[in-house]
Amino acid sequence: MEGVEFAMILATNSRGWHPMFGYVARMKSGLWRITSRKGGWREWLLHRAIVTVLLREWNVYGWLEMPAGVVVHHVDFNAGHNCPCNLLVMERWFHSKMEVGRERYRGKLG
């Protein structure tokens, strides 16, 4: 990556400080929300901010922002694991169907 240090994206310390986005706070759902005003990211969910930065840097799809109808999915279903390798961009309708299938599968197991 040129403009963004990859290590900066990965690091959030135990006190909730992220070097790129400032202070973050863990919500009840396990997701992290940016609480500082650093860089205009206030109130963003951390995983969406990370993916947006990567989209701007790499511009693989020609996007500068996440388009409507697109969500960021945590591959390992751990909302606190915000490593870029664990974040997958997908369409909302597909994510919804995947979540329904996951809940059905859980019901059969337990």
Coordinates of N, CA and C in Angstrom, one line a residue:
M1 N 0.8 -1.2 0.0 CA 0.0 0.0 0.0 C 0.9 1.2 0.0
E2 N 0.5 2.2 -0.7 CA 1.3 3.4 -0.8 C 1.0 4.4 0.3
G3 N -0.2 5.0 0.3 CA -0.4 6.1 1.3 C -0.8 5.6 2.7
V4 N -1.3 4.4 2.8 CA -1.7 3.9 4.1 C -0.8 2.8 4.6
E5 N -0.3 2.9 5.8 CA 0.5 1.9 6.3 C -0.4 0.7 6.8
F6 N -0.2 -0.5 6.2 CA -1.0 -1.6 6.5 C -1.1 -1.9 8.0
A7 N 0.0 -1.7 8.7 CA 0.0 -2.0 10.2 C -0.9 -1.0 10.9
M8 N -1.1 0.2 10.4 CA -1.9 1.2 11.1 C -3.4 0.7 11.0
I9 N -3.8 0.1 9.9 CA -5.1 -0.4 9.8 C -5.4 -1.5 10.8
L10 N -4.5 -2.3 11.1 CA -4.7 -3.5 12.0 C -4.7 -3.2 13.4
A11 N -4.1 -2.1 13.9 CA -3.8 -1.9 15.3 C -4.9 -1.1 16.0
T12 N -5.5 -1.7 17.0 CA -6.4 -1.0 18.0 C -5.9 -1.5 19.3
N13 N -5.4 -0.6 20.2 CA -4.9 -1.1 21.4 C -6.0 -1.4 22.5
S14 N -5.6 -1.8 23.6 CA -6.6 -2.3 24.6 C -7.4 -1.1 25.2
R15 N -6.9 0.1 25.0 CA -7.7 1.3 25.5 C -8.6 1.8 24.5
G16 N -8.7 1.2 23.3 CA -9.6 1.7 22.3 C -9.0 2.8 21.4
W17 N -7.7 2.8 21.3 CA -7.1 3.9 20.4 C -6.6 3.2 19.1
H18 N -7.1 3.8 18.0 CA -6.6 3.3 16.7 C -5.8 4.4 16.1
P19 N -4.6 4.1 15.6 CA -3.7 5.2 15.1 C -4.2 6.0 13.9
M20 N -5.1 5.3 13.1 CA -5.6 6.0 11.9 C -6.9 6.8 12.2
F21 N -7.7 6.2 13.0 CA -9.1 6.8 13.2 C -9.3 7.4 14.6
G22 N -8.4 7.3 15.5 CA -8.5 7.8 16.8 C -9.2 6.9 17.8
Y23 N -10.0 7.4 18.7 CA -10.7 6.6 19.7 C -11.8 5.8 19.1
V24 N -11.9 4.6 19.5 CA -13.0 3.7 19.1 C -13.6 3.1 20.4
A25 N -14.9 2.8 20.3 CA -15.6 2.2 21.5 C -16.3 0.9 21.0
R26 N -16.2 -0.2 21.8 CA -16.9 -1.4 21.5 C -18.3 -1.3 21.9
M27 N -19.2 -1.7 21.0 CA -20.7 -1.6 21.3 C -21.1 -3.0 21.8
K28 N -22.3 -3.1 22.3 CA -22.9 -4.3 22.8 C -22.9 -5.4 21.8
S29 N -23.0 -5.1 20.5 CA -23.1 -6.1 19.5 C -21.7 -6.6 19.2
G30 N -20.6 -6.1 19.8 CA -19.3 -6.5 19.5 C -18.6 -5.7 18.4
L31 N -19.4 -4.9 17.7 CA -18.8 -4.0 16.7 C -18.1 -2.8 17.3
W32 N -17.1 -2.2 16.6 CA -16.4 -1.1 17.1 C -16.9 0.2 16.4
R33 N -17.2 1.2 17.1 CA -17.6 2.5 16.5 C -16.6 3.6 16.8
I34 N -16.2 4.4 15.8 CA -15.3 5.4 16.0 C -15.9 6.6 16.7
T35 N -15.3 7.0 17.8 CA -15.8 8.0 18.7 C -15.1 9.4 18.6
S36 N -13.9 9.4 18.0 CA -13.1 10.6 17.9 C -13.5 11.4 16.7
R37 N -13.1 12.6 16.6 CA -13.4 13.4 15.4 C -12.2 13.4 14.4
K38 N -11.2 12.6 14.7 CA -10.0 12.5 13.8 C -10.4 12.1 12.4
G39 N -10.0 13.0 11.5 CA -10.2 12.7 10.1 C -11.6 12.6 9.5
G40 N -12.6 13.1 10.3 CA -14.0 13.0 9.8 C -14.6 11.6 9.9
W41 N -14.1 10.7 10.6 CA -14.6 9.4 10.7 C -15.6 9.2 11.9
R42 N -15.9 10.2 12.6 CA -16.8 10.0 13.8 C -18.1 9.3 13.5
E43 N -18.5 8.4 14.3 CA -19.7 7.6 14.2 C -19.6 6.5 13.1
W44 N -18.5 6.4 12.4 CA -18.4 5.3 11.5 C -18.2 4.0 12.2
L45 N -18.6 2.9 11.7 CA -18.3 1.6 12.2 C -16.8 1.3 11.7
L46 N -16.0 0.8 12.6 CA -14.6 0.7 12.3 C -14.4 -0.2 11.1
H47 N -15.1 -1.3 11.0 CA -14.8 -2.2 9.8 C -15.2 -1.6 8.5
R48 N -16.2 -0.7 8.5 CA -16.6 0.0 7.3 C -15.6 1.0 6.9
A49 N -15.0 1.7 8.0 CA -14.0 2.7 7.7 C -12.7 2.0 7.1
I50 N -12.4 0.9 7.7 CA -11.2 0.2 7.2 C -11.4 -0.2 5.7
V51 N -12.5 -0.8 5.4 CA -12.8 -1.2 4.0 C -12.8 0.1 3.1
T52 N -13.4 1.2 3.5 CA -13.4 2.4 2.7 C -12.0 2.9 2.4
V53 N -11.2 2.9 3.4 CA -9.8 3.3 3.2 C -9.1 2.4 2.2
L54 N -9.3 1.1 2.3 CA -8.7 0.2 1.4 C -9.2 0.4 0.0
L55 N -10.6 0.6 -0.1 CA -11.1 0.9 -1.5 C -10.5 2.1 -2.1
R56 N -10.4 3.2 -1.3 CA -9.8 4.4 -1.8 C -8.3 4.2 -2.3
E57 N -7.6 3.4 -1.5 CA -6.2 3.2 -1.8 C -6.0 2.3 -3.0
W58 N -6.6 1.2 -3.0 CA -6.4 0.2 -4.1 C -7.3 0.5 -5.3
N59 N -8.5 1.0 -5.0 CA -9.4 1.4 -6.1 C -9.6 0.2 -7.1
V60 N -9.8 -0.9 -6.6 CA -9.9 -2.1 -7.5 C -11.2 -2.0 -8.3
Y61 N -12.3 -1.6 -7.7 CA -13.6 -1.5 -8.4 C -13.9 -0.2 -9.0
G62 N -13.0 0.8 -8.8 CA -13.3 2.1 -9.2 C -14.2 2.9 -8.3
W63 N -14.3 2.4 -7.0 CA -15.1 3.0 -6.0 C -14.3 3.9 -5.1
L64 N -14.8 5.1 -4.8 CA -14.2 5.9 -3.7 C -15.0 5.8 -2.4
E65 N -16.2 5.3 -2.5 CA -17.0 5.1 -1.3 C -17.7 3.7 -1.5
M66 N -18.3 3.2 -0.5 CA -19.0 2.0 -0.6 C -20.4 2.3 -1.2
P67 N -20.8 1.7 -2.3 CA -22.1 2.0 -2.9 C -23.2 1.5 -2.1
A68 N -24.4 2.0 -2.3 CA -25.6 1.6 -1.6 C -25.9 0.1 -1.9
G69 N -26.4 -0.6 -0.9 CA -26.7 -2.0 -1.1 C -25.5 -2.9 -0.9
V70 N -24.4 -2.4 -0.4 CA -23.2 -3.2 -0.2 C -22.9 -3.1 1.3
V71 N -22.5 -4.3 1.9 CA -22.2 -4.4 3.3 C -20.8 -5.0 3.4
V72 N -20.3 -4.9 4.6 CA -19.0 -5.5 5.0 C -19.3 -6.7 5.9
H73 N -18.9 -7.9 5.5 CA -19.1 -9.1 6.3 C -17.8 -9.5 7.0
H74 N -17.9 -9.9 8.3 CA -16.8 -10.5 9.0 C -16.8 -12.0 8.7
V75 N -15.8 -12.5 8.0 CA -15.7 -13.8 7.5 C -15.8 -14.9 8.6
D76 N -15.1 -14.6 9.7 CA -15.2 -15.5 10.9 C -16.3 -15.3 11.8
F77 N -17.3 -14.4 11.5 CA -18.4 -14.0 12.3 C -18.1 -13.3 13.6
N78 N -16.8 -12.9 13.8 CA -16.4 -12.2 15.0 C -16.3 -10.7 14.7
A79 N -17.3 -10.0 15.2 CA -17.4 -8.6 14.9 C -16.3 -7.7 15.4
G80 N -15.5 -8.3 16.3 CA -14.3 -7.5 16.8 C -13.1 -7.8 16.1
H81 N -13.1 -8.7 15.1 CA -11.9 -9.0 14.3 C -11.9 -8.2 13.0
N82 N -11.2 -7.1 13.0 CA -11.3 -6.2 11.9 C -10.1 -6.2 11.0
C83 N -9.4 -7.2 11.0 CA -8.2 -7.4 10.1 C -8.8 -7.3 8.7
P84 N -8.2 -6.6 7.7 CA -8.7 -6.6 6.4 C -8.9 -8.0 5.7
C85 N -8.1 -8.9 6.1 CA -8.2 -10.3 5.6 C -9.5 -11.0 6.1
N86 N -10.1 -10.4 7.1 CA -11.4 -11.0 7.6 C -12.6 -10.2 7.2
L87 N -12.5 -9.2 6.4 CA -13.6 -8.4 5.9 C -13.9 -8.6 4.5
L88 N -15.1 -8.9 4.2 CA -15.5 -9.2 2.8 C -16.7 -8.3 2.4
V89 N -16.5 -7.6 1.2 CA -17.5 -6.8 0.7 C -18.5 -7.6 -0.1
M90 N -19.8 -7.4 0.2 CA -20.8 -8.2 -0.6 C -22.1 -7.4 -0.6
E91 N -23.0 -7.9 -1.5 CA -24.3 -7.2 -1.7 C -25.1 -7.6 -0.5
R92 N -26.0 -6.6 0.0 CA -26.8 -6.8 1.2 C -27.7 -8.0 1.0
W93 N -28.4 -8.2 -0.1 CA -29.3 -9.3 -0.3 C -28.6 -10.7 -0.1
F94 N -27.4 -10.8 -0.6 CA -26.6 -12.0 -0.4 C -26.3 -12.3 1.1
H95 N -25.8 -11.2 1.7 CA -25.5 -11.3 3.1 C -26.7 -11.7 4.0
S96 N -27.9 -11.2 3.7 CA -29.1 -11.5 4.4 C -29.4 -13.0 4.2
K97 N -29.3 -13.5 3.0 CA -29.5 -14.9 2.8 C -28.5 -15.8 3.5
M98 N -27.3 -15.4 3.5 CA -26.2 -16.1 4.2 C -26.5 -16.2 5.7
E99 N -26.9 -15.1 6.3 CA -27.2 -15.0 7.7 C -28.4 -15.9 8.1
V100 N -29.4 -16.0 7.2 CA -30.6 -16.9 7.5 C -30.1 -18.3 7.4
G101 N -29.3 -18.7 6.5 CA -28.7 -20.0 6.4 C -27.9 -20.4 7.6
R102 N -27.1 -19.4 8.0 CA -26.3 -19.7 9.2 C -27.2 -19.9 10.5
E103 N -28.2 -19.2 10.6 CA -29.1 -19.4 11.8 C -29.8 -20.8 11.7
R104 N -30.2 -21.2 10.5 CA -30.8 -22.5 10.3 C -29.8 -23.6 10.7
Y105 N -28.6 -23.4 10.2 CA -27.5 -24.4 10.5 C -27.3 -24.5 12.0
R106 N -27.2 -23.3 12.7 CA -27.0 -23.3 14.1 C -28.1 -24.1 14.8
G107 N -29.4 -23.9 14.4 CA -30.5 -24.6 15.0 C -30.4 -26.1 14.9
K108 N -29.8 -26.6 13.9 CA -29.7 -28.1 13.7 C -28.6 -28.6 14.6
L109 N -27.6 -27.7 14.9 CA -26.5 -28.2 15.7 C -26.8 -28.2 17.2
G110 N -27.7 -27.3 17.6 CA -27.8 -27.1 19.0 C -29.1 -27.2 19.6

